[in-house]
Coordinates of C-alpha atoms and ligand atoms in Angstrom, one line a residue:
X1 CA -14.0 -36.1 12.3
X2 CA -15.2 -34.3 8.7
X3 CA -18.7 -35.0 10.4
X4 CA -19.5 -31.6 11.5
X5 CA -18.7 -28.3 9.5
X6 CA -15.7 -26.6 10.2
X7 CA -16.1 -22.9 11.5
X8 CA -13.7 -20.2 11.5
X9 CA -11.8 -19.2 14.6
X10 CA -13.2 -15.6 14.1
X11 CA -16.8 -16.9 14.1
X12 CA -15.9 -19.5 17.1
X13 CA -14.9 -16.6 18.8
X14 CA -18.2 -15.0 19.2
X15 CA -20.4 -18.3 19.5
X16 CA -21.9 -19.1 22.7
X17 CA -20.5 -22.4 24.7
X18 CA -22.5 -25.4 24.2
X19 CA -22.1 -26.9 21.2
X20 CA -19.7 -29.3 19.5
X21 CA -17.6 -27.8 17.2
X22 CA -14.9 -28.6 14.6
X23 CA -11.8 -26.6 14.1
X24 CA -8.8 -26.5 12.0
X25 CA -5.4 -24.3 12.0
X26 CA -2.2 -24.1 12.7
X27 CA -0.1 -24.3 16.6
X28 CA 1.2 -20.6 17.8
X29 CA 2.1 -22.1 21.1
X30 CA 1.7 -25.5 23.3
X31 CA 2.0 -25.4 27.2
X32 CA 1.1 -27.0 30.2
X33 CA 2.0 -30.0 32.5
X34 CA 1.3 -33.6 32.7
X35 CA -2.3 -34.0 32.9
X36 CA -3.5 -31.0 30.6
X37 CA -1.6 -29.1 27.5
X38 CA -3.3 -25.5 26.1
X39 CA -2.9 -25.4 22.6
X40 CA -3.2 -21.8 20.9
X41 CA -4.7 -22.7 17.1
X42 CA -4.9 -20.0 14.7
X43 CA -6.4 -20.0 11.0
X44 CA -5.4 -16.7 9.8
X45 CA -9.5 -15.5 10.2
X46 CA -8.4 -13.6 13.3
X47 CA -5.5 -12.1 14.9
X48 CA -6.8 -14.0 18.4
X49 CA -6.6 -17.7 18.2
X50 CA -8.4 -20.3 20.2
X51 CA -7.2 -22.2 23.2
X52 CA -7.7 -25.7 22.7
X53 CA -8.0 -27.5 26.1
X54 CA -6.1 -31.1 25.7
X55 CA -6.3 -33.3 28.8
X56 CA -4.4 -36.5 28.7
X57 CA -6.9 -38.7 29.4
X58 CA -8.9 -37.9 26.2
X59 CA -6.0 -37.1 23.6
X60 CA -3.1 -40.0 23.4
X61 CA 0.4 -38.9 24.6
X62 CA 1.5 -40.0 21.0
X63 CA -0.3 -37.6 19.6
X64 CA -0.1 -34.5 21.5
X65 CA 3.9 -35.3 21.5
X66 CA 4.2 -34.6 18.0
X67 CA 2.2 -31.4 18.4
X68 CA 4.3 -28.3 18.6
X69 CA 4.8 -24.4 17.3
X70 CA 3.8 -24.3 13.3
X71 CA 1.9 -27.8 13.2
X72 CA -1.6 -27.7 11.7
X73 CA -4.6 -29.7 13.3
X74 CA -8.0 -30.5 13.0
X75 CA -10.0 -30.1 16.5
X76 CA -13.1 -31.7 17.2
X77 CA -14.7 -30.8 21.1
X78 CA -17.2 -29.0 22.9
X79 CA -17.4 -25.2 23.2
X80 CA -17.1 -24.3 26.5
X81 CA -16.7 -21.6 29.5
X82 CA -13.3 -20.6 29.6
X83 CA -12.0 -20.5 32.8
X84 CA -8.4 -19.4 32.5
X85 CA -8.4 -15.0 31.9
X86 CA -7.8 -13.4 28.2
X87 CA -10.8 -15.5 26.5
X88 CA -14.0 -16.2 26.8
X89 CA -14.7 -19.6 25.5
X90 CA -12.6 -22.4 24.6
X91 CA -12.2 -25.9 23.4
X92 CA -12.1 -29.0 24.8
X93 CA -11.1 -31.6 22.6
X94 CA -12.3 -34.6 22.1
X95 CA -10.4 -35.5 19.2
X96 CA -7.1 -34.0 17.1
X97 CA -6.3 -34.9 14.2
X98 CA -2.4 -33.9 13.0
X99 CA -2.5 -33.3 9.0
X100 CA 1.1 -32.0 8.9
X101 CA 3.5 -31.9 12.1
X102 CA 6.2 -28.9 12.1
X103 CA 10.0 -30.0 13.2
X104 CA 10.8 -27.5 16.4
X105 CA 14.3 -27.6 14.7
X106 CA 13.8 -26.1 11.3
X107 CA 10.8 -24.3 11.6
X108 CA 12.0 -20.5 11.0
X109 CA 8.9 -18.9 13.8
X110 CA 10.2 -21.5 15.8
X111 CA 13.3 -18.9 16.8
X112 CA 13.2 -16.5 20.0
X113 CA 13.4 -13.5 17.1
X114 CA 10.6 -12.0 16.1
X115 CA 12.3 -8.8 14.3
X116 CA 10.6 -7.5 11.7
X117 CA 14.3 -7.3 10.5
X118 CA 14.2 -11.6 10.8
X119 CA 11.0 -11.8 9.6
X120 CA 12.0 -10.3 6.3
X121 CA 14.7 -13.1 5.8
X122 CA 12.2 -15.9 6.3
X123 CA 9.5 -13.8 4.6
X124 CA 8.0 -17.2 3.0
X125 CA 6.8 -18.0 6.3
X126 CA 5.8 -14.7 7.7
X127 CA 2.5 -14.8 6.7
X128 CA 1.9 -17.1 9.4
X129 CA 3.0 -14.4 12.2
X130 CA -0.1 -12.7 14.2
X131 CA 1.5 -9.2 13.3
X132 CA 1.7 -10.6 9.3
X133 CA -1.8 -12.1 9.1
X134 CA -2.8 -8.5 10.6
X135 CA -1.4 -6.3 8.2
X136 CA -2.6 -8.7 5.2
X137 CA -6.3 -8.7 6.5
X138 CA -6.3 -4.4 6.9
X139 CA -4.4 -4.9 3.2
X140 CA -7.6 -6.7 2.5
X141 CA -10.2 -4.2 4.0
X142 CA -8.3 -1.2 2.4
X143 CA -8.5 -2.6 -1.0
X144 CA -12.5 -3.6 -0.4
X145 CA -13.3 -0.2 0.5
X146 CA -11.2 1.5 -1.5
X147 CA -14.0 -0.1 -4.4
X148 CA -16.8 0.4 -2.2
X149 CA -15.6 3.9 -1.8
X150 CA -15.5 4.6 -5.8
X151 CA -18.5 2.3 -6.6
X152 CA -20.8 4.0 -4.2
X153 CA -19.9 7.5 -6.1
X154 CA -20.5 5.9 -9.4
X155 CA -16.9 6.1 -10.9
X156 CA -15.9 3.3 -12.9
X157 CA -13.1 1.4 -12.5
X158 CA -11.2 1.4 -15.3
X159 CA -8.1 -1.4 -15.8
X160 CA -4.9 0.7 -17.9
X161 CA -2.2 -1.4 -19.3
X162 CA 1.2 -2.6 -17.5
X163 CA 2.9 -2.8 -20.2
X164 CA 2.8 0.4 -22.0
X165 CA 4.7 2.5 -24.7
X166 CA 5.0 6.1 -22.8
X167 CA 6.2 7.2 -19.7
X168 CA 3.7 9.0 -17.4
X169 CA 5.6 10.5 -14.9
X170 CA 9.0 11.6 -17.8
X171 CA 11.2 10.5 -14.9
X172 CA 13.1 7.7 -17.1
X173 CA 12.4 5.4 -14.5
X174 CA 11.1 2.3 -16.3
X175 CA 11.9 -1.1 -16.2
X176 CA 12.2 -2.3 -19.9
X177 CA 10.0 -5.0 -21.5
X178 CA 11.1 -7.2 -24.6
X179 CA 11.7 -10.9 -26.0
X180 CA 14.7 -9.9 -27.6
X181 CA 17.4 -12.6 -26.6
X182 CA 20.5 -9.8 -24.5
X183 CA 22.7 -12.4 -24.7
X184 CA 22.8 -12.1 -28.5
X185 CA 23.7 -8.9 -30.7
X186 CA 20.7 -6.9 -30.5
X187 CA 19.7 -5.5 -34.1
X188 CA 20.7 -1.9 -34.9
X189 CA 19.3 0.7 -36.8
X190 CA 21.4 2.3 -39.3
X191 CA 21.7 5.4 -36.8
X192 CA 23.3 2.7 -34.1
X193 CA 20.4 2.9 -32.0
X194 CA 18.5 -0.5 -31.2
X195 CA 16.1 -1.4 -34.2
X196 CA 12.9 -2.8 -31.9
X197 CA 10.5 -3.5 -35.4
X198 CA 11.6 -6.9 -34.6
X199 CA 10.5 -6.8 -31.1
X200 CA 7.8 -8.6 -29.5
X201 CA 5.6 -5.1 -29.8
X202 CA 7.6 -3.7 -33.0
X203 CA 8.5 -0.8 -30.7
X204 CA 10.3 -0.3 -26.8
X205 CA 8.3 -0.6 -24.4
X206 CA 8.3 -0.8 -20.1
X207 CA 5.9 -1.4 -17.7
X208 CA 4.0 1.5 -15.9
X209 CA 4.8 3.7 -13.8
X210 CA 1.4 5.2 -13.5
X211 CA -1.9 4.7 -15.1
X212 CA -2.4 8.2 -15.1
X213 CA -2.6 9.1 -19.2
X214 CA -4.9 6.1 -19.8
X215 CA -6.8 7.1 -17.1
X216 CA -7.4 10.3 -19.1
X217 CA -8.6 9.1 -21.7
X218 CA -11.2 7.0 -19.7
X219 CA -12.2 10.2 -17.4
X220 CA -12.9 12.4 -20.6
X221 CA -15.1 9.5 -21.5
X222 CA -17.0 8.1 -18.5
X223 CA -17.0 11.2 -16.3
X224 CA -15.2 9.8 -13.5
X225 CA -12.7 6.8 -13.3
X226 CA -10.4 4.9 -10.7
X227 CA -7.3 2.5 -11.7
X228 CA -6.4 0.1 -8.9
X229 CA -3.3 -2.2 -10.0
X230 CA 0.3 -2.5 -9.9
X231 CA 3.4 0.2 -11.1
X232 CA 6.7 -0.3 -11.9
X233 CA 9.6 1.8 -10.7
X234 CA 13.3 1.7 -11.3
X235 CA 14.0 4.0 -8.8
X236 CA 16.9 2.9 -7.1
X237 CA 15.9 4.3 -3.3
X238 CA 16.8 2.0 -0.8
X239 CA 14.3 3.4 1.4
X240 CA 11.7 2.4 4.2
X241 CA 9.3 4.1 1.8
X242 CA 10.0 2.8 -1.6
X243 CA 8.8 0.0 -3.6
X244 CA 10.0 -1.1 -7.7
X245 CA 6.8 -2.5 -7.5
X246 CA 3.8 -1.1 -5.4
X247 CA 0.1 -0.5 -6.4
X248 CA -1.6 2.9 -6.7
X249 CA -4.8 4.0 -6.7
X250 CA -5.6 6.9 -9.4
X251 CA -8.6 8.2 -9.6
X252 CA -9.6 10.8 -12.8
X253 CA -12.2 13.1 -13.0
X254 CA -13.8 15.4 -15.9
X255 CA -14.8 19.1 -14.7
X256 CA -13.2 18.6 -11.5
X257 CA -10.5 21.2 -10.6
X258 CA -7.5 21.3 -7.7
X259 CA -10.1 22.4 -5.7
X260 CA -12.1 19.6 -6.0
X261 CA -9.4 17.3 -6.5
X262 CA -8.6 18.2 -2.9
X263 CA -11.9 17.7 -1.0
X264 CA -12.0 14.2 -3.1
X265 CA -8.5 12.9 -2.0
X266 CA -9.3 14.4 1.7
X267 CA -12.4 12.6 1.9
X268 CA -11.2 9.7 0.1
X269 CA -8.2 8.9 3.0
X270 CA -11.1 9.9 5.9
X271 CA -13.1 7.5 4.7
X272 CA -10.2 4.4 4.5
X273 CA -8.7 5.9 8.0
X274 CA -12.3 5.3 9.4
X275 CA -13.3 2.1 7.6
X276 CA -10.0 0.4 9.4
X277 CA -10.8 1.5 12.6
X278 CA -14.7 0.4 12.3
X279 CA -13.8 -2.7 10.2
X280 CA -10.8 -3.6 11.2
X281 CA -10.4 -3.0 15.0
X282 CA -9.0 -6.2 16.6
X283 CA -6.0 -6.0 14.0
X284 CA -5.2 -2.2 14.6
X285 CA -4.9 -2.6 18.8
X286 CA -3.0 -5.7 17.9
X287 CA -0.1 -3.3 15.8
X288 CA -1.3 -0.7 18.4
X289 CA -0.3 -2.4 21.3
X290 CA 2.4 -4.0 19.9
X291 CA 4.6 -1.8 17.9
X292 CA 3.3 1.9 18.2
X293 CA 1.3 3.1 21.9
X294 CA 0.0 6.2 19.1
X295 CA -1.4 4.1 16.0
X296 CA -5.2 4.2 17.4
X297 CA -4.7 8.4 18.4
X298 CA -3.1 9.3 15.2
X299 CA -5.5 7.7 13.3
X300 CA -8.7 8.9 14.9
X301 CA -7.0 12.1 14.7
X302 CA -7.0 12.2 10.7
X303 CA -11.0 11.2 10.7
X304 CA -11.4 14.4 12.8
X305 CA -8.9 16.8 11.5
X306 CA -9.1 19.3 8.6
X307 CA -6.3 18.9 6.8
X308 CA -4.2 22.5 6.1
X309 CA -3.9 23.6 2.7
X310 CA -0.8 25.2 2.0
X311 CA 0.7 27.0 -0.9
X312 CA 4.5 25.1 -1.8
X313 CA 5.9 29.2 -1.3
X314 CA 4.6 29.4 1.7
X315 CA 5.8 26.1 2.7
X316 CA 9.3 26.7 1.3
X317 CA 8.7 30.2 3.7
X318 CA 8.2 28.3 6.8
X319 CA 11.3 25.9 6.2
X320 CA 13.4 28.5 5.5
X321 CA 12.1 30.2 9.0
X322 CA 13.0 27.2 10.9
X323 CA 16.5 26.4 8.9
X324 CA 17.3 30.3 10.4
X325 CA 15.7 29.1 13.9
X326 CA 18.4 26.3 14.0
X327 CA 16.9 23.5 12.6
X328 CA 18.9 21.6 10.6
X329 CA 18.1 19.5 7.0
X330 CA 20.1 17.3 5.7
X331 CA 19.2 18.8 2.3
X332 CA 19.1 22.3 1.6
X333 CA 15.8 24.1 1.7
X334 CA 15.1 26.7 -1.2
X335 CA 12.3 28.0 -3.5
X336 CA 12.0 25.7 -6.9
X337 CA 13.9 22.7 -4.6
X338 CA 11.6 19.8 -4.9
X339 CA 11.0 18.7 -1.1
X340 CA 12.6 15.9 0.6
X341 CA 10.9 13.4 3.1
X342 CA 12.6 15.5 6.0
X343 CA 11.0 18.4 4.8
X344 CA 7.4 17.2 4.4
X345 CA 7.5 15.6 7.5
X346 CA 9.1 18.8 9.6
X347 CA 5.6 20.7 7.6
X348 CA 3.4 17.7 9.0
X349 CA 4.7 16.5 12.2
X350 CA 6.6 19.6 13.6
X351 CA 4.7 22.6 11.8
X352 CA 1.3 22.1 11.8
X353 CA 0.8 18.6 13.7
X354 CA -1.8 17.5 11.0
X355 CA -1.6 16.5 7.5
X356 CA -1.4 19.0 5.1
X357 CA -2.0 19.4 1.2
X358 CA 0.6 21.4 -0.6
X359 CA -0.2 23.3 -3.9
X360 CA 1.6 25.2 -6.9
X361 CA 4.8 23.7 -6.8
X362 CA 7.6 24.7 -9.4
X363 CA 6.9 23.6 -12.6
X364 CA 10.4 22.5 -13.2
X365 CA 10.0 19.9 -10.8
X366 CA 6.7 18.8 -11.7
X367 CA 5.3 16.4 -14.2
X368 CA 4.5 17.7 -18.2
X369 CA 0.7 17.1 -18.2
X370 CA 0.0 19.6 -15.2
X371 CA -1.9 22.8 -14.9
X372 CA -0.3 25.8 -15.8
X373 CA -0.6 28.7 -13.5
X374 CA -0.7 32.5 -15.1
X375 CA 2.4 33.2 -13.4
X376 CA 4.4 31.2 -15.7
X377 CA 6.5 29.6 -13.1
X378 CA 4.2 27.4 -10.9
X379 CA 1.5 24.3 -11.7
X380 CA -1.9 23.1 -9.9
X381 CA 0.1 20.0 -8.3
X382 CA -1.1 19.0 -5.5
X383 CA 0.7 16.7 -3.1
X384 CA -0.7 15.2 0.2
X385 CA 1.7 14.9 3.1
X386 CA 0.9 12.5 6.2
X387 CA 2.6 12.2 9.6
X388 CA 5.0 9.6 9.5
X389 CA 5.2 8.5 6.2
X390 CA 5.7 12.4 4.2
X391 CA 4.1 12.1 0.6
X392 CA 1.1 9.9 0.6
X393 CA -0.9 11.2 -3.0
X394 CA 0.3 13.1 -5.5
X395 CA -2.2 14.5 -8.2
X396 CA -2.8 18.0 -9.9
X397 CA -5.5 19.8 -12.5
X398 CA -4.5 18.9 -15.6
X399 CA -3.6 21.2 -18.5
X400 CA -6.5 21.4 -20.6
X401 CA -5.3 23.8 -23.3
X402 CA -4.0 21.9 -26.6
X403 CA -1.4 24.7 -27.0
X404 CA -0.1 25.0 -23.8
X405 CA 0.3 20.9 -23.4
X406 CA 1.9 21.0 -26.4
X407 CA 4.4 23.7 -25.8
X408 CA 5.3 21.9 -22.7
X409 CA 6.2 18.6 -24.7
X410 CA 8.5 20.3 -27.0
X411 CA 10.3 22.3 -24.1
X412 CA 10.8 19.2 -22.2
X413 CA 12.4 17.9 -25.5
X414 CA 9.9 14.7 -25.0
X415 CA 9.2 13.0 -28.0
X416 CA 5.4 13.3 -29.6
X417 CA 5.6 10.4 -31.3
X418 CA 4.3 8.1 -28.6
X419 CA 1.9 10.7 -27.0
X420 CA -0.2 11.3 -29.8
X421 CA -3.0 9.2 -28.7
X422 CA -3.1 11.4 -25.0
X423 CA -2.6 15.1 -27.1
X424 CA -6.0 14.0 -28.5
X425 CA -8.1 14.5 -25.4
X426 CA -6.8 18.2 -25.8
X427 CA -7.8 18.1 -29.3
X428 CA -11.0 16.7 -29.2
X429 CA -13.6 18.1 -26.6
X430 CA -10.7 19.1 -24.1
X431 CA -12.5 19.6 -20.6
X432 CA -11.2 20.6 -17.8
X433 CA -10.1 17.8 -15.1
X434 CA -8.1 16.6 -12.2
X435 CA -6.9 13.5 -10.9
X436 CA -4.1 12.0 -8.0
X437 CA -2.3 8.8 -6.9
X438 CA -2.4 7.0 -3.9
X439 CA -0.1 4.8 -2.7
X440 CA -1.3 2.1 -1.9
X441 CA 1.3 0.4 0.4
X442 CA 2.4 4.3 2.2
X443 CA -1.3 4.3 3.0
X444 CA -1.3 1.1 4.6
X445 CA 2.4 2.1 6.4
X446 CA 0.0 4.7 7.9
X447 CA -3.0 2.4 8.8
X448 CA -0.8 -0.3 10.3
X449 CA 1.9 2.0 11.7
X450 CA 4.4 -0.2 10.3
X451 CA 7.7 1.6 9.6
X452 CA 8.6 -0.3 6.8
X453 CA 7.4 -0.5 3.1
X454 CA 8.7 -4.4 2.6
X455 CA 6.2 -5.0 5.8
X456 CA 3.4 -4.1 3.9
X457 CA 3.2 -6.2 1.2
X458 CA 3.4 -9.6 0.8
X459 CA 6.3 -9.8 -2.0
X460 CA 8.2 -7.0 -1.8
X461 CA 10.4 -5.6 -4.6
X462 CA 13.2 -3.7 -4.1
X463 CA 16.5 -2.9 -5.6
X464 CA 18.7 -6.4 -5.7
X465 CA 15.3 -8.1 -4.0
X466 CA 12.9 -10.1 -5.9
X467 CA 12.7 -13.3 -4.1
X468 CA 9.7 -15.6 -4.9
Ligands
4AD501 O1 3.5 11.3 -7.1 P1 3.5 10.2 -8.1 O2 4.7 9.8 -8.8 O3 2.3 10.6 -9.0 C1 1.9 9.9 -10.1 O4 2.3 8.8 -10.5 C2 0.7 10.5 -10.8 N1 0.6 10.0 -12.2 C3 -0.6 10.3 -10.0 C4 -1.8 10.9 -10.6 O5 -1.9 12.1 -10.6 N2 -2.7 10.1 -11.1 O6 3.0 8.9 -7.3 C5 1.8 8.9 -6.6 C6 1.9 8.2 -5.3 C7 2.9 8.9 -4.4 O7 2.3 10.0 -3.7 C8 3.2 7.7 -3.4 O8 2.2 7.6 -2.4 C9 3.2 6.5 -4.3 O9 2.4 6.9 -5.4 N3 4.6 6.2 -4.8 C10 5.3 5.1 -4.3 N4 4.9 4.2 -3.4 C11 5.8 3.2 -3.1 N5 7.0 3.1 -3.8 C12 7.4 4.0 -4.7 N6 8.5 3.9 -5.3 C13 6.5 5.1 -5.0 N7 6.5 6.1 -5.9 C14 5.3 6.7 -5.7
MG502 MG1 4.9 12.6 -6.3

C-alpha cells in the first residue's frame, strides 16, 4: 500500500484521471447497494472530499462492513472519469486499508444534529465537520496574510508579554497570575492588603488585555510594529461576540496620526476581506451556501466600499433622530453614553448600509493613553464598526504630550508606579503616533458569516467554559 506517495484530497482534486493514486482520510458518508458502495473521504485539505468508488468484487465485504461515518482509511486506485454529477474525477479502489474504524453508536457526527448549538457540546470532534474544517482553514489564511500584509510594508512584528504588570485598557478586567497557594493564608502587608514580594514576580501581576503599551515602546523604536497573539479578558459578557480569551492584532505606528491610523485599518480589513475571497473561495461558498445566502455580497461589498467617517456627535445626532422617529434601543442613547452593539449596528446596517469609522468619542469613556482634543471634552479614538458584528477595531492617536499623559494618570487616580516605563516614551523623544486593535476572531465572525464567537475558534473561553 505505502508504495506510492500519498496526495492530498485538494491536489487530487485538480489532477487529471489516469493515474494510480494513494489516498488517506476520514468517512463523511457511505452509500450504495450490493454490488457498489460510494465512500466520501475527506482529509481536512479541502472542504470537498473525494468519492471513492468500492465495488464488491475488488474490496472484501469484510472490509467495507466495518467502514462507516468517522472511520479513517487509506485508498489505493486509479483516478478516473467520474461519471455520477457534483465531481469531476474519482476513485476506484483497488485496495482500502482501515487504520481506525468508528462505532456508528458512539461516534458524536454520527447524530442527525448538525446545530452549531450540538456541535459546541461535542466541540472535541467538531473539527472534523466540513463547516469546522472551513472556518479553521480561512482562520489559517487570515492569520498568513495578516503577516504578509505587515511584512510586505516593512513593520516588524514585535511579540509583547502575556503576563504583564499594568493594565492597558484601566478597565480592571484582568485575570490574575500567581503561585501563591489560595487555599492557604495569603501574606499580608502591615496595611492588610496582600504582601506579593513573596510572589512568583515579587509584585501582582495578570495576563494582557492588550499589547498596546509595549507596543509603544517598540513603535517609538522601529517606526512601525504589529503584535499578533493572545489577550485575556475577565469580562463577564455572555455574548455571541465575546471571548476571555481571543487574539488581536495591534499594529503601532510613529508619526502616524488618526488620519492615517484610519486609511491603515481601512486598507488593512480590504485587503483580508479580499485575500479570503481570492484565497479562500471554496470554503466561503461552502458557509455561503450553507448558513448565510449574503456572506459572498457583503463581503465583496466591503472591498468596494469607502467606508463613512463619522464624528461620535454626529453619530449620537443621528441615533437620537431615529429614537424620536420610533425606533426603539434597548439602551438609552445620549451624548458621553459609550455605544452599545445595537447602536453601532443601527449606524452600520440601518444608517448608512456600509461600515463606518467613528471618531472623538468622550473622553470619559475612553482609554488614559488617548489623544486629547482642544475642546477638553473629546479624544482621537477611533472605532471601526462592521455590519453584523458592530465594533471590529478599536485604536486612537495617542497623547504625545508628557504633561498632558500625565495629568490624565493622576485624574484617573491610576497608580504611576507600574507605568513608569510607558511615561518614558513621553519623556524621551515623544513623537507623535497612532495605533488600533483588531479582533481577531470578530474579523473572522465577518469573513465566515458565522454568528457566533465560540464558532470561530477552536477552544473557546468563555465565562464558566474552559473545557480542554
Ligand atoms: O477596543 P479594544 O479594547 O482596544 C484595545 O485593546 C486597544 N489597546 C487597541 C489598540 O489601540 N492597540 O479592543 C480592540 C478590539 C475590539 O475592537 C474587538 O474587535 C476586540 O479587540 N475585542 C474582543 N474580541 C473578542 N472578545 C472580547 N472580549 C473582546 N474585547 C475586545
Ligand atoms: Mg473598544
Amino acid at each position: 500500500m505505502e508504495t506510492i506517495r500519498r496526495i492530498k484530497v485538494k491536489e487530487l482534486l485538480g489532477m487529471e484521471p489516469g493515474t494510480e493514486v494513494l489516498a488517506k482520510g476520514w468517512v463523511r458518508t457511505k452509500r450504495g447497494n450490493k454490488q457498489v458502495k460510494f465512500i466520501a473521504l475527506n482529509d481536512g485539505s479541502t472542504v470537498n472530499s473525494i468519492q471513492i468508488v468500492a465495488d464488491t468484487t475488488v474490496i472484501s465485504e469484510d472490509i467495507l462492513k466495518r467502514i462507516s461515518t468517522g472511520a479513517s482509511l487509506a485508498v489505493r486506485g486509479s483516478l478516473v472519469e467520474s461519471v455520477g454529477s457534483g465531481q469531476r474525477v474519482e476513485i476506484q479502489a483497488k485496495e482500502i486499508e482501515i487504520y481506525g474504524e468508528c462505532d456508528p453508536m458512539r461516534y458524536p457526527l454520527q447524530k442527525k444534529d448538525t446545530s452549531l448549538e450540538y456541535l459546541r457540546t461535542v466541540a472535541h470532534m467538531r473539527m472534523r465537520t466540513n463547516t469546522f474544517g472551513a472556518v479553521l482553514r480561512i482562520r489559517h489564511a487570515m492569520a498568513f496574510a495578516i503577516h504578509k500584509f505587515f511584512n510586505d510594508k516593512g513593520f516588524v512584528y514585535l511579540n509583547t508579554p502575556l503576563i504583564t504588570e499594568s493594565d492597558c485598557e484601566g478597565a480592571g478586567q484582568m485575570f490574575q497570575v500567581t503561585t501563591y497557594d489560595l487555599e492557604k493564608e495569603l501574606p499580608r502587608t502591615k496595611k492588610g492588603e496582600i504582601d506579593y514580594s513573596g510572589d512568583f514576580f515579587g509584585k501582582q501581576t495578570s495576563l494582557t488585555v492588550s499589547g498596546q503599551l509595549e507596543g509603544e515602546l517598540g513603535a517609538t523604536a522601529l517606526g512601525e510594529i504589529y503584535t499578533f497573539g493572545p489577550t485575556f479578558r475577565a469580562e463577564n459578557s455572555n455574548t455571541p461576540r465575546h471571548l476571555a480569551e481571543f487574539w488581536m492584532i495591534e499594529p503601532e505606528m510613529a508619526f502616524y496620526d488618526i488620519k492615517d491610523n484610519m486609511d491603515l485599518a481601512e486598507e488593512f480589513i480590504k485587503y483580508l476581506v479580499s485575500y479570503a475571497l481570492e484565497n479562500c473561495i471554496d470554503d466561503v461558498r461552502f458557509l455561503n451556501d450553507k448558513y448565510d445566502p449574503e456572506l459572498i455580497d457583503r463581503l465583496r461589498g466591503v472591498c468596494q466600499t469607502e467606508f463613512v467617517r463619522l464624528e461620535y456627535t454626529e453619530g449620537i445626532k443621528i441615533l437620537e433622530e431615529a429614537v424620536s422617529n420610533g425606533v426603539q434601543f434597548e439602551y438609552p442613547v445620549y451624548w458621553g453614553v459609550d455605544l452599545q452593539s445595537e447602536h453601532e449596528r443601527y449606524l452600520v446596517e440601518k444608517h448608512f448600509r456600509k461600515p463606518v469609522i467613528l471618531t472623538g468619542y468622550p473622553k470619559e469613556i475612553k482609554a488614559f493613553y488617548m489623544k486629547q482634543d482642544d475642546n477638553g471634552k473629546t479624544v482621537r479614538a477611533m472605532d471601526v464598526l462592521f455590519p453584523k458584528i458592530g465594533e471590529i477595531i478599536g485604536g486612537s492617536e495617542r497623547e504625545a504630550s508628557l504633561e498632558k499623559l500625565e495629568n490624565r494618570i493622576n485624574e484617573l487616580g491610576m497608580s504611576r508606579k507600574n507605568l513608569e516605563w510607558y511615561i518614558d516614551t513621553r519623556r524621551f523623544g515623544t513623537v507623535p503616533h497612532s495605533g488600533f486593535g483588531l479582533g481577531f476572531e470578530r474579523l473572522l465572525l465577518f469573513v465566515t458569516g458565522m454568528s457566533n464567537i465560540r464558532d470561530v475558534i477552536p477552544f473557546p473561553r468563555t465565562p464558566k467554559n474552559a473545557e480542554f
